Amino acid sequence: MPATVIVGLQWGDEGKGKTTDFLAEQVSMAVRYQGGDNAGHTVVLGDEVFKLHLVPSGVLYPHISCVIGPGVVVNPATLIAELDMLAERGIDTSKVRVSRNAHLILPYHVAQDAAMEARLGGNAVGTTHRGIGPAYADRALRIGLRVEDLVDERSFRARLARVLPDKNALLARLPGDEQFELEPLVALAMAWGQRLRPHLADTVWLVQDALAQGDHVLLEGAQGTLLDLDHGSYPFVTSSNPIAGGACTGGGIGPLQVDEVIGVMKAYSTRVGSGPYPTELTDAIGAGIASRGNEVGTTTGRPRRVGWFDAVPLRYAVAVNSASSIMLNKLDILSGIDEICLCVAYEIDGRRVEAWPSSAEQLAGATPIYERFPGWSEPIHAARTLAELPENARRYVSALETAAGVPIVLVSVGPERSQTIERAFRPMRRRPSLAPAPNLGSASSRGPGDLS
Ligand code: IMP
C-alpha cells in the first residue's frame, strides 16, 4: 500500500504542484490534508496553466480521484468556483470528494482574519486574509461548523445561531466593524450545500480502501515546514501542520501507512508574509531571481520575498518530516549568477549556531554564514541527466544533498514535466518488496461511481 507524502521543506511555494504532476501517472488518488484556500498550486500542462487553491492538483489527470481531507478548512465559495472553473476548461471533477468532517471557512472568518491583521498593524503576520486562522481557532474551540452542516439546515442554523452573536461582538471591536446576519448566511450555506452534495464523503474510508487495494495514494501538503504551526517561526506561521505528520491527522491514515516522504525545495528560498528571514536578498540579485522565477504569490498576487538557500532549517525540515528523498526545483533560475551563496550556519550573539532556532526573536538576530559557490552562465533547461549540467551546477546540487543528508532524486530545470532530471530511480520504485499497484496509471480502472 504505497502512500507517498509530498511536503514542502521551506516556506511554501516550493513547486509541489510540479512534483505531483511528475508522479501523476503512477497515482490513483491525491489527498489534500491541511490548509485551505491560502494555498496556491500552479500546474503547467502543455500550453495550459492551472492555478488551484483547494482541489488537489491531481484533478487534472482523469485517472486520479481527488480527496479534500478532514484536516482542511474549506471555503465553499472557493471550492465551488474552482470546480466550476475546472469544468469550464473541460476537466472532469466528478471524482472530487470533500470530507464531511472538514471545517468550514465562513464569511465572518474572512472578516475576522483581515480585521485582526489590521489591528496588529506593524506586527501583522501577513496572512492571506482567507480566514484560515480564525476557522482553525474555532475548530479548536469546538464552535466550528463543518462541511456536513451544509446539508442539514436545522443543525446549521442552530449552530450558527449559537456562534454568531459572539462573532459579531468580536468584529464590532475590531477595525472594519463588519456584521453578519443569521438568515442570509443560512441561505448562502444551503445553496452551497446543494451544489456540493454530490462531492461530500467520509473520505477516511475512501483513502483507507484505496490503500487496502494497493492503490498508490499521494498526500499533498500545502504551504511548507517553516510555516508549520508547531515547527515554523511562530507566530509568523500558518494555522495547520503542513509537515508529513499532518498527512496522518489531516488525511486519516496512520504513521505506518506512509511509505515515502518526498521533500520538495527550490534551489533558493522565498517567503510570503512577515517574519524573520535571515538569507533574504533585497538587492539586484534577489530581484533577478524573483523576476526569472516569477515569484509572485499565487493566492494573493503579493511579490514573494527572495533569498539564498538556507541549509539550517533544511536539516530540521528533513528530520521532522522524515523526508526520504528530495525534489529540487527551479535550479534553472540560478543560471547567470556569478556566485551562489548557501547558508550553512547562523551567527547569533557571537556564536555559531547550526540548529534551527524556531523562535522568531532568535531568528531575527541571526546573521547567515555562507559557503560560496561559483555560478554558471549557460541555460540548463535541456539537461536530462546530472552529467549534462555545468560542473558548477553539479557542485551546488551536491552541496545541497550533503546538507540535506537524503538523496535528491529529482531536479527540475524548467516548468514543464519533461524538464526534469530523474536521478537514478523513481523514489517510489525503490522498495522492491512492495507489489506494484494493479491499476497504476490506468485511466479506465476507476469510474466516478467507485468513490461514493
Ligand atoms: P495564513 O495561512 O493565511 O493564515 O497566513 C499565515 C502565513 O502563511 C503568512 O505568512 C502567509 O503569507 C503564509 N502562507 C499561507 N499560505 C501560503 C502558501 O501557500 N505559500 C506561501 N506562504 C503561505
CSV table of C-alpha atoms and ligand atoms in Angstrom, one decimal:
chain,number,residue,atom,x,y,z
A,1,MET,CA,0.0,0.0,0.0
A,2,PRO,CA,2.2,2.8,-1.2
A,3,ALA,CA,1.2,6.1,0.4
A,4,THR,CA,3.5,9.0,-0.5
A,5,VAL,CA,3.5,12.3,1.2
A,6,ILE,CA,4.7,15.4,-0.7
A,7,VAL,CA,5.8,18.1,1.7
A,8,GLY,CA,7.4,21.5,1.3
A,9,LEU,CA,10.7,21.8,3.1
A,10,GLN,CA,10.8,25.6,3.0
A,11,TRP,CA,8.2,28.4,3.4
A,12,GLY,CA,5.8,27.0,0.8
A,13,ASP,CA,5.8,27.7,-2.9
A,14,GLU,CA,8.5,25.1,-3.5
A,15,GLY,CA,6.8,23.7,-6.6
A,16,LYS,CA,4.9,20.8,-5.1
A,17,GLY,CA,2.4,21.0,-8.0
A,18,LYS,CA,5.2,20.0,-10.4
A,19,THR,CA,6.1,17.1,-8.1
A,20,THR,CA,2.6,15.8,-8.2
A,21,ASP,CA,2.5,16.3,-12.0
A,22,PHE,CA,5.6,14.4,-12.4
A,23,LEU,CA,4.4,11.4,-10.3
A,24,ALA,CA,0.8,11.6,-11.5
A,25,GLU,CA,0.8,8.7,-13.9
A,26,GLN,CA,1.7,6.3,-11.1
A,27,VAL,CA,-1.0,7.6,-8.7
A,28,SER,CA,-4.7,6.7,-8.3
A,29,MET,CA,-5.7,9.1,-5.5
A,30,ALA,CA,-4.5,12.5,-4.4
A,31,VAL,CA,-5.4,13.8,-1.0
A,32,ARG,CA,-5.1,17.4,0.4
A,33,TYR,CA,-4.6,17.1,4.2
A,34,GLN,CA,-4.3,20.6,5.7
A,35,GLY,CA,-4.6,24.3,5.0
A,36,GLY,CA,-7.3,25.9,2.9
A,37,ASP,CA,-7.5,28.3,0.0
A,38,ASN,CA,-4.5,30.1,1.3
A,39,ALA,CA,-2.5,27.7,-0.8
A,40,GLY,CA,-1.8,28.1,-4.5
A,41,HIS,CA,-0.6,25.3,-6.7
A,42,THR,CA,0.4,26.2,-10.2
A,43,VAL,CA,0.5,23.3,-12.6
A,44,VAL,CA,1.6,23.7,-16.2
A,45,LEU,CA,0.0,21.1,-18.5
A,46,GLY,CA,1.2,21.6,-22.1
A,47,ASP,CA,0.2,25.1,-23.0
A,48,GLU,CA,-2.2,25.5,-20.2
A,49,VAL,CA,-1.6,26.9,-16.7
A,50,PHE,CA,-3.9,25.9,-13.9
A,51,LYS,CA,-3.9,27.7,-10.6
A,52,LEU,CA,-5.6,25.7,-7.9
A,53,HIS,CA,-6.2,26.6,-4.2
A,54,LEU,CA,-8.3,23.8,-2.7
A,55,VAL,CA,-8.7,20.9,-5.1
A,56,PRO,CA,-5.6,18.7,-5.3
A,57,SER,CA,-3.7,19.2,-8.5
A,58,GLY,CA,-4.3,15.5,-9.3
A,59,VAL,CA,-7.7,16.6,-10.6
A,60,LEU,CA,-6.0,17.4,-13.9
A,61,TYR,CA,-5.5,13.7,-14.6
A,62,PRO,CA,-8.6,11.7,-15.4
A,63,HIS,CA,-7.5,8.6,-13.6
A,64,ILE,CA,-6.9,10.3,-10.3
A,65,SER,CA,-9.5,10.5,-7.6
A,66,CYS,CA,-9.2,13.7,-5.5
A,67,VAL,CA,-9.9,14.0,-1.8
A,68,ILE,CA,-10.0,17.1,0.4
A,69,GLY,CA,-9.4,15.5,3.8
A,70,PRO,CA,-10.8,16.3,7.3
A,71,GLY,CA,-7.8,18.4,8.2
A,72,VAL,CA,-8.5,21.0,5.5
A,73,VAL,CA,-10.5,24.1,6.2
A,74,VAL,CA,-12.9,24.6,3.3
A,75,ASN,CA,-14.3,27.9,2.0
A,76,PRO,CA,-17.3,26.5,0.0
A,77,ALA,CA,-17.4,29.6,-2.3
A,78,THR,CA,-13.8,29.0,-3.3
A,79,LEU,CA,-14.4,25.3,-3.8
A,80,ILE,CA,-17.4,25.8,-6.0
A,81,ALA,CA,-15.6,28.5,-8.0
A,82,GLU,CA,-12.7,26.1,-8.5
A,83,LEU,CA,-14.9,23.2,-9.5
A,84,ASP,CA,-16.8,25.5,-12.0
A,85,MET,CA,-13.6,26.8,-13.4
A,86,LEU,CA,-12.2,23.3,-13.9
A,87,ALA,CA,-15.5,22.1,-15.5
A,88,GLU,CA,-15.5,25.1,-17.9
A,89,ARG,CA,-12.0,24.1,-19.0
A,90,GLY,CA,-13.1,20.5,-19.7
A,91,ILE,CA,-11.7,18.9,-16.6
A,92,ASP,CA,-13.8,16.1,-15.0
A,93,THR,CA,-14.5,17.0,-11.4
A,94,SER,CA,-16.9,14.1,-10.7
A,95,LYS,CA,-14.3,12.3,-8.7
A,96,VAL,CA,-13.5,15.1,-6.3
A,97,ARG,CA,-14.6,14.3,-2.7
A,98,VAL,CA,-14.6,16.6,0.3
A,99,SER,CA,-14.6,15.3,3.9
A,100,ARG,CA,-17.9,15.8,5.7
A,101,ASN,CA,-15.7,16.4,8.8
A,102,ALA,CA,-13.7,19.3,7.3
A,103,HIS,CA,-14.4,22.6,8.9
A,104,LEU,CA,-15.9,25.5,7.0
A,105,ILE,CA,-14.4,28.9,6.5
A,106,LEU,CA,-17.4,31.2,6.7
A,107,PRO,CA,-17.6,34.9,5.7
A,108,TYR,CA,-17.1,36.0,9.3
A,109,HIS,CA,-13.8,34.1,9.4
A,110,VAL,CA,-12.5,36.1,6.4
A,111,ALA,CA,-13.6,39.3,8.0
A,112,GLN,CA,-12.0,38.3,11.4
A,113,ASP,CA,-8.7,37.5,9.7
A,114,ALA,CA,-8.5,40.8,7.9
A,115,ALA,CA,-9.6,42.8,11.0
A,116,MET,CA,-7.2,41.0,13.3
A,117,GLU,CA,-4.3,41.7,10.9
A,118,ALA,CA,-5.3,45.3,10.7
A,119,ARG,CA,-5.4,45.5,14.5
A,120,LEU,CA,-1.9,44.0,14.6
A,121,GLY,CA,-0.6,46.8,12.3
A,122,GLY,CA,3.2,46.6,12.1
A,123,ASN,CA,3.2,43.2,13.9
A,124,ALA,CA,0.8,41.6,11.4
A,125,VAL,CA,1.5,38.0,10.3
A,126,GLY,CA,0.9,38.9,6.7
A,127,THR,CA,-1.8,36.3,6.3
A,128,THR,CA,-3.6,35.6,3.0
A,129,HIS,CA,-6.8,37.1,4.6
A,130,ARG,CA,-8.6,33.9,3.7
A,131,GLY,CA,-9.9,33.2,7.2
A,132,ILE,CA,-7.6,30.3,7.8
A,133,GLY,CA,-6.5,31.1,11.3
A,134,PRO,CA,-10.0,32.0,12.7
A,135,ALA,CA,-11.5,28.8,11.2
A,136,TYR,CA,-8.9,26.6,12.7
A,137,ALA,CA,-9.2,28.5,16.0
A,138,ASP,CA,-13.0,27.9,16.0
A,139,ARG,CA,-12.3,24.2,15.3
A,140,ALA,CA,-10.1,24.0,18.4
A,141,LEU,CA,-12.7,26.0,20.4
A,142,ARG,CA,-15.3,23.4,19.3
A,143,ILE,CA,-17.5,26.2,17.9
A,144,GLY,CA,-16.7,25.5,14.2
A,145,LEU,CA,-19.2,24.4,11.6
A,146,ARG,CA,-18.4,21.5,9.3
A,147,VAL,CA,-19.0,20.6,5.7
A,148,GLU,CA,-21.7,18.1,6.8
A,149,ASP,CA,-23.6,21.0,8.3
A,150,LEU,CA,-24.1,22.4,4.8
A,151,VAL,CA,-26.6,19.6,4.1
A,152,ASP,CA,-28.5,19.8,7.4
A,153,GLU,CA,-30.3,23.2,7.6
A,154,ARG,CA,-31.6,22.7,11.1
A,155,SER,CA,-28.3,21.9,12.6
A,156,PHE,CA,-26.5,24.6,10.5
A,157,ARG,CA,-29.0,27.3,11.7
A,158,ALA,CA,-28.8,26.1,15.4
A,159,ARG,CA,-25.0,26.0,15.5
A,160,LEU,CA,-24.7,29.3,13.7
A,161,ALA,CA,-27.2,31.0,16.0
A,162,ARG,CA,-25.0,30.0,19.0
A,163,VAL,CA,-21.8,31.4,17.4
A,164,LEU,CA,-22.9,34.5,15.5
A,165,PRO,CA,-23.7,36.9,18.4
A,166,ASP,CA,-20.1,36.3,19.8
A,167,LYS,CA,-18.6,36.7,16.3
A,168,ASN,CA,-20.5,40.0,15.8
A,169,ALA,CA,-19.5,41.2,19.2
A,170,LEU,CA,-15.9,40.5,18.4
A,171,LEU,CA,-16.0,42.0,15.0
A,172,ALA,CA,-17.6,45.2,16.4
A,173,ARG,CA,-14.5,45.7,18.5
A,174,LEU,CA,-12.1,45.2,15.5
A,175,PRO,CA,-11.3,47.5,12.6
A,176,GLY,CA,-13.9,47.4,9.9
A,177,ASP,CA,-16.8,46.5,12.3
A,178,GLU,CA,-18.3,44.1,9.8
A,179,GLN,CA,-21.5,42.4,11.0
A,180,PHE,CA,-23.3,39.2,9.8
A,181,GLU,CA,-27.0,38.2,9.9
A,182,LEU,CA,-28.2,34.7,10.5
A,183,GLU,CA,-30.7,34.0,7.8
A,184,PRO,CA,-28.7,35.3,4.8
A,185,LEU,CA,-25.8,33.2,5.9
A,186,VAL,CA,-28.1,30.1,6.3
A,187,ALA,CA,-29.5,30.7,2.8
A,188,LEU,CA,-26.0,31.0,1.4
A,189,ALA,CA,-24.8,27.9,3.1
A,190,MET,CA,-27.8,25.8,1.9
A,191,ALA,CA,-27.1,26.9,-1.7
A,192,TRP,CA,-23.5,25.8,-1.2
A,193,GLY,CA,-24.7,22.5,0.3
A,194,GLN,CA,-26.9,21.8,-2.7
A,195,ARG,CA,-24.1,22.4,-5.1
A,196,LEU,CA,-21.5,20.4,-3.1
A,197,ARG,CA,-23.8,17.5,-2.0
A,198,PRO,CA,-22.5,15.0,-4.7
A,199,HIS,CA,-18.9,15.7,-3.6
A,200,LEU,CA,-19.4,15.0,0.2
A,201,ALA,CA,-18.0,11.8,1.6
A,202,ASP,CA,-16.5,10.1,4.6
A,203,THR,CA,-13.1,10.4,3.0
A,204,VAL,CA,-11.1,8.4,5.5
A,205,TRP,CA,-12.7,5.2,4.2
A,206,LEU,CA,-12.0,6.3,0.6
A,207,VAL,CA,-8.3,6.7,1.4
A,208,GLN,CA,-8.2,3.5,3.5
A,209,ASP,CA,-10.0,1.4,0.9
A,210,ALA,CA,-7.6,2.8,-1.8
A,211,LEU,CA,-4.6,1.8,0.3
A,212,ALA,CA,-6.1,-1.6,1.1
A,213,GLN,CA,-6.5,-2.2,-2.6
A,214,GLY,CA,-2.8,-1.4,-3.2
A,215,ASP,CA,-3.6,1.8,-5.0
A,216,HIS,CA,-0.9,4.5,-4.9
A,217,VAL,CA,-2.1,7.4,-2.8
A,218,LEU,CA,-0.4,10.8,-2.9
A,219,LEU,CA,-0.9,13.0,0.1
A,220,GLU,CA,-0.3,16.7,-0.9
A,221,GLY,CA,0.8,19.1,1.7
A,222,ALA,CA,0.1,22.8,1.3
A,223,GLN,CA,2.5,25.6,2.5
A,224,GLY,CA,5.7,24.3,3.9
A,225,THR,CA,7.6,23.1,7.0
A,226,LEU,CA,8.8,26.5,8.1
A,227,LEU,CA,5.2,27.8,8.1
A,228,ASP,CA,4.1,24.8,10.3
A,229,LEU,CA,2.1,25.9,13.4
A,230,ASP,CA,4.4,23.9,15.7
A,231,HIS,CA,7.7,23.9,13.8
A,232,GLY,CA,7.9,27.2,12.0
A,233,SER,CA,8.9,30.6,13.2
A,234,TYR,CA,5.9,31.2,15.4
A,235,PRO,CA,3.9,33.4,15.3
A,236,PHE,CA,4.8,34.0,11.6
A,237,VAL,CA,3.3,30.7,10.6
A,238,THR,CA,0.0,29.3,9.2
A,239,SER,CA,-2.5,27.6,11.5
A,240,SER,CA,-2.1,24.0,10.5
A,241,ASN,CA,0.6,21.3,10.2
A,242,PRO,CA,2.0,21.1,6.7
A,243,ILE,CA,4.6,18.6,7.9
A,244,ALA,CA,4.3,15.0,6.9
A,245,GLY,CA,2.7,14.1,10.3
A,246,GLY,CA,-0.1,16.4,9.2
A,247,ALA,CA,-0.9,13.9,6.5
A,248,CYS,CA,-1.8,11.4,9.1
A,249,THR,CA,-4.1,13.6,11.2
A,250,GLY,CA,-5.5,15.5,8.3
A,251,GLY,CA,-5.8,12.7,5.8
A,252,GLY,CA,-6.9,10.0,8.1
A,253,ILE,CA,-4.0,7.5,7.9
A,254,GLY,CA,-1.6,6.1,10.4
A,255,PRO,CA,2.1,6.8,10.5
A,256,LEU,CA,2.9,3.2,9.5
A,257,GLN,CA,0.9,3.6,6.3
A,258,VAL,CA,3.3,6.3,5.0
A,259,ASP,CA,5.7,4.6,2.6
A,260,GLU,CA,7.6,7.6,1.3
A,261,VAL,CA,8.0,11.2,2.1
A,262,ILE,CA,9.3,13.4,-0.8
A,263,GLY,CA,10.5,16.7,0.4
A,264,VAL,CA,10.3,19.5,-2.1
A,265,MET,CA,12.5,22.5,-2.2
A,266,LYS,CA,13.7,25.2,-4.5
A,267,ALA,CA,17.3,26.0,-5.3
A,268,TYR,CA,16.9,29.3,-3.5
A,269,SER,CA,14.3,30.4,-1.0
A,270,THR,CA,11.2,32.5,-0.9
A,271,ARG,CA,8.8,33.6,1.7
A,272,VAL,CA,5.4,35.4,1.6
A,273,GLY,CA,4.2,37.4,4.5
A,274,SER,CA,6.1,38.8,7.5
A,275,GLY,CA,8.6,37.1,9.8
A,276,PRO,CA,12.4,36.8,10.1
A,277,TYR,CA,14.2,35.6,7.0
A,278,PRO,CA,18.0,35.5,7.6
A,279,THR,CA,19.1,34.9,4.0
A,280,GLU,CA,16.7,37.4,2.4
A,281,LEU,CA,18.1,39.3,-0.6
A,282,THR,CA,17.0,42.8,-1.1
A,283,ASP,CA,19.5,43.6,-3.9
A,284,ALA,CA,19.5,43.2,-7.6
A,285,ILE,CA,20.4,39.5,-7.4
A,286,GLY,CA,17.3,38.9,-5.4
A,287,ALA,CA,15.2,41.0,-7.8
A,288,GLY,CA,16.7,39.0,-10.7
A,289,ILE,CA,15.8,35.7,-9.1
A,290,ALA,CA,12.3,36.9,-8.3
A,291,SER,CA,11.7,38.0,-11.8
A,292,ARG,CA,13.2,34.9,-13.6
A,293,GLY,CA,11.4,32.7,-11.1
A,294,ASN,CA,8.1,34.6,-11.4
A,295,GLU,CA,8.0,34.8,-7.6
A,296,VAL,CA,4.5,36.2,-7.1
A,297,GLY,CA,2.0,34.7,-4.6
A,298,THR,CA,-0.5,32.5,-6.4
A,299,THR,CA,-3.2,33.4,-3.9
A,300,THR,CA,-2.6,37.0,-3.1
A,301,GLY,CA,-0.6,38.3,-6.0
A,302,ARG,CA,1.9,39.6,-3.5
A,303,PRO,CA,5.6,39.7,-4.6
A,304,ARG,CA,7.4,36.9,-2.7
A,305,ARG,CA,10.5,37.8,-0.7
A,306,VAL,CA,13.5,36.0,-2.1
A,307,GLY,CA,16.8,34.8,-0.6
A,308,TRP,CA,19.7,32.4,-0.8
A,309,PHE,CA,19.1,28.7,0.1
A,310,ASP,CA,19.2,28.2,3.9
A,311,ALA,CA,20.5,24.8,4.9
A,312,VAL,CA,20.0,25.4,8.6
A,313,PRO,CA,16.2,24.9,8.5
A,314,LEU,CA,16.7,22.3,5.8
A,315,ARG,CA,18.3,19.8,8.3
A,316,TYR,CA,15.4,20.5,10.7
A,317,ALA,CA,12.8,20.0,7.9
A,318,VAL,CA,14.3,16.7,6.7
A,319,ALA,CA,14.3,15.5,10.3
A,320,VAL,CA,10.7,16.4,11.3
A,321,ASN,CA,9.2,15.2,8.1
A,322,SER,CA,11.4,12.0,7.9
A,323,ALA,CA,11.9,13.0,4.3
A,324,SER,CA,13.2,10.0,2.4
A,325,SER,CA,14.0,11.8,-0.8
A,326,ILE,CA,14.0,15.3,-2.3
A,327,MET,CA,12.9,17.0,-5.4
A,328,LEU,CA,14.9,20.1,-6.1
A,329,ASN,CA,13.0,22.7,-8.2
A,330,LYS,CA,13.9,25.8,-10.2
A,331,LEU,CA,17.7,25.1,-10.5
A,332,ASP,CA,17.5,26.8,-13.9
A,333,ILE,CA,16.6,30.1,-12.2
A,334,LEU,CA,20.1,30.4,-10.8
A,335,SER,CA,21.7,30.3,-14.2
A,336,GLY,CA,23.7,33.5,-14.9
A,337,ILE,CA,24.5,34.4,-11.3
A,338,ASP,CA,28.3,34.8,-10.7
A,339,GLU,CA,28.5,33.5,-7.2
A,340,ILE,CA,25.8,31.5,-5.4
A,341,CYS,CA,25.6,31.6,-1.6
A,342,LEU,CA,24.4,28.7,0.6
A,343,CYS,CA,23.7,29.4,4.3
A,344,VAL,CA,25.3,26.7,6.4
A,345,ALA,CA,25.0,28.2,9.8
A,346,TYR,CA,24.0,31.4,11.7
A,347,GLU,CA,25.9,33.7,13.9
A,348,ILE,CA,23.6,34.6,16.9
A,349,ASP,CA,25.0,36.7,19.7
A,350,GLY,CA,28.6,36.0,18.5
A,351,ARG,CA,28.1,32.2,18.5
A,352,ARG,CA,27.9,29.8,15.5
A,353,VAL,CA,24.5,28.1,15.5
A,354,GLU,CA,23.8,25.2,13.3
A,355,ALA,CA,20.5,24.1,14.8
A,356,TRP,CA,17.4,25.9,13.5
A,357,PRO,CA,16.1,28.2,16.2
A,358,SER,CA,12.3,28.3,15.6
A,359,SER,CA,12.0,31.3,17.9
A,360,ALA,CA,11.2,34.3,15.8
A,361,GLU,CA,13.2,36.5,18.1
A,362,GLN,CA,16.4,34.4,17.8
A,363,LEU,CA,16.0,34.1,14.1
A,364,ALA,CA,15.6,37.9,13.8
A,365,GLY,CA,19.0,38.3,15.3
A,366,ALA,CA,20.7,35.6,13.1
A,367,THR,CA,23.4,36.6,10.6
A,368,PRO,CA,23.9,33.9,7.9
A,369,ILE,CA,27.3,32.3,7.5
A,370,TYR,CA,27.7,31.4,3.8
A,371,GLU,CA,29.6,28.9,1.8
A,372,ARG,CA,30.1,30.4,-1.7
A,373,PHE,CA,29.9,28.6,-5.0
A,374,PRO,CA,30.9,29.8,-8.4
A,375,GLY,CA,27.9,30.0,-10.6
A,376,TRP,CA,27.3,29.0,-14.2
A,377,SER,CA,26.2,31.2,-17.1
A,378,GLU,CA,24.5,28.8,-19.6
A,379,PRO,CA,20.8,27.9,-19.6
A,380,ILE,CA,20.2,24.4,-18.3
A,381,HIS,CA,16.7,23.7,-19.5
A,382,ALA,CA,17.8,21.0,-21.8
A,383,ALA,CA,19.7,18.9,-19.3
A,384,ARG,CA,18.1,15.5,-18.6
A,385,THR,CA,20.9,14.0,-16.6
A,386,LEU,CA,23.2,15.4,-13.9
A,387,ALA,CA,26.1,14.9,-16.2
A,388,GLU,CA,24.6,17.3,-18.7
A,389,LEU,CA,24.6,20.1,-16.1
A,390,PRO,CA,27.6,22.5,-15.9
A,391,GLU,CA,30.1,21.4,-13.4
A,392,ASN,CA,29.4,24.3,-11.0
A,393,ALA,CA,25.7,23.4,-11.0
A,394,ARG,CA,26.5,19.8,-10.1
A,395,ARG,CA,28.7,21.0,-7.3
A,396,TYR,CA,25.9,23.2,-5.9
A,397,VAL,CA,23.4,20.3,-6.1
A,398,SER,CA,25.8,18.0,-4.4
A,399,ALA,CA,26.3,20.6,-1.6
A,400,LEU,CA,22.5,20.8,-1.1
A,401,GLU,CA,22.3,17.0,-1.0
A,402,THR,CA,25.1,16.8,1.6
A,403,ALA,CA,23.3,19.4,3.7
A,404,ALA,CA,20.0,17.5,3.5
A,405,GLY,CA,21.5,14.1,4.2
A,406,VAL,CA,19.0,12.4,1.9
A,407,PRO,CA,19.2,11.8,-1.8
A,408,ILE,CA,18.0,14.5,-4.3
A,409,VAL,CA,16.2,12.2,-6.7
A,410,LEU,CA,14.6,14.7,-9.0
A,411,VAL,CA,16.0,18.0,-10.2
A,412,SER,CA,13.7,20.4,-12.1
A,413,VAL,CA,15.3,22.6,-14.8
A,414,GLY,CA,12.1,24.2,-16.2
A,415,PRO,CA,8.4,24.4,-15.6
A,416,GLU,CA,7.4,21.6,-17.9
A,417,ARG,CA,7.2,17.9,-16.8
A,418,SER,CA,9.8,16.9,-19.4
A,419,GLN,CA,12.3,19.5,-18.0
A,420,THR,CA,13.2,17.2,-15.1
A,421,ILE,CA,16.4,15.3,-14.3
A,422,GLU,CA,15.4,11.9,-12.9
A,423,ARG,CA,18.3,10.7,-10.9
A,424,ALA,CA,19.0,7.0,-10.6
A,425,PHE,CA,15.5,5.9,-9.7
A,426,ARG,CA,11.9,7.0,-9.2
A,427,PRO,CA,11.6,7.3,-5.5
A,428,MET,CA,8.5,5.1,-5.3
A,429,ARG,CA,10.1,2.2,-7.2
A,430,ARG,CA,12.8,1.7,-4.7
A,431,ARG,CA,11.1,-0.6,-2.3
A,432,PRO,CA,11.1,-3.9,-4.2
A,433,SER,CA,9.2,-5.7,-1.5
A,434,LEU,CA,6.0,-3.8,-2.5
A,435,ALA,CA,3.8,-5.4,-5.1
A,436,PRO,CA,3.0,-2.9,-7.8
A,437,ALA,CA,-0.5,-1.5,-7.6
A,438,PRO,CA,-2.7,-3.4,-10.0
A,439,ASN,CA,-4.3,-0.4,-11.8
A,440,LEU,CA,-1.5,2.0,-11.6
A,441,GLY,CA,-1.9,4.8,-14.2
A,442,SER,CA,-4.9,3.2,-15.9
A,443,ALA,CA,-7.4,5.9,-16.8
A,444,SER,CA,-10.2,3.4,-17.0
A,445,SER,CA,-9.6,1.4,-13.9
A,446,ARG,CA,-11.7,3.5,-11.7
A,447,GLY,CA,-15.1,5.0,-12.5
A,448,PRO,CA,-16.7,8.0,-10.9
A,449,GLY,CA,-19.1,5.6,-9.1
A,450,ASP,CA,-16.2,4.0,-7.2
A,451,LEU,CA,-16.0,6.8,-4.8
A,452,SER,CA,-19.3,7.4,-3.3
B,1,IMP,P1,-2.5,32.2,6.6
B,1,IMP,O1,-2.1,30.8,6.2
B,1,IMP,O2,-3.3,32.9,5.5
B,1,IMP,O3,-3.0,32.4,7.9
B,1,IMP,O4,-1.1,33.0,6.6
B,1,IMP,C1,-0.1,32.8,7.5
B,1,IMP,C2,1.3,32.9,6.8
B,1,IMP,O5,1.5,31.8,5.9
B,1,IMP,C3,1.5,34.1,6.0
B,1,IMP,O6,2.9,34.5,6.1
B,1,IMP,C4,1.2,33.7,4.6
B,1,IMP,O7,1.9,34.5,3.7
B,1,IMP,C5,1.8,32.3,4.6
B,1,IMP,N1,1.2,31.4,3.6
B,1,IMP,C6,-0.1,30.8,3.7
B,1,IMP,N2,-0.3,30.1,2.6
B,1,IMP,C7,0.9,30.1,1.9
B,1,IMP,C8,1.3,29.5,0.7
B,1,IMP,O8,0.6,28.7,0.0
B,1,IMP,N3,2.5,29.8,0.3
B,1,IMP,C9,3.3,30.6,0.9
B,1,IMP,N4,3.0,31.2,2.1
B,1,IMP,C10,1.8,31.0,2.5
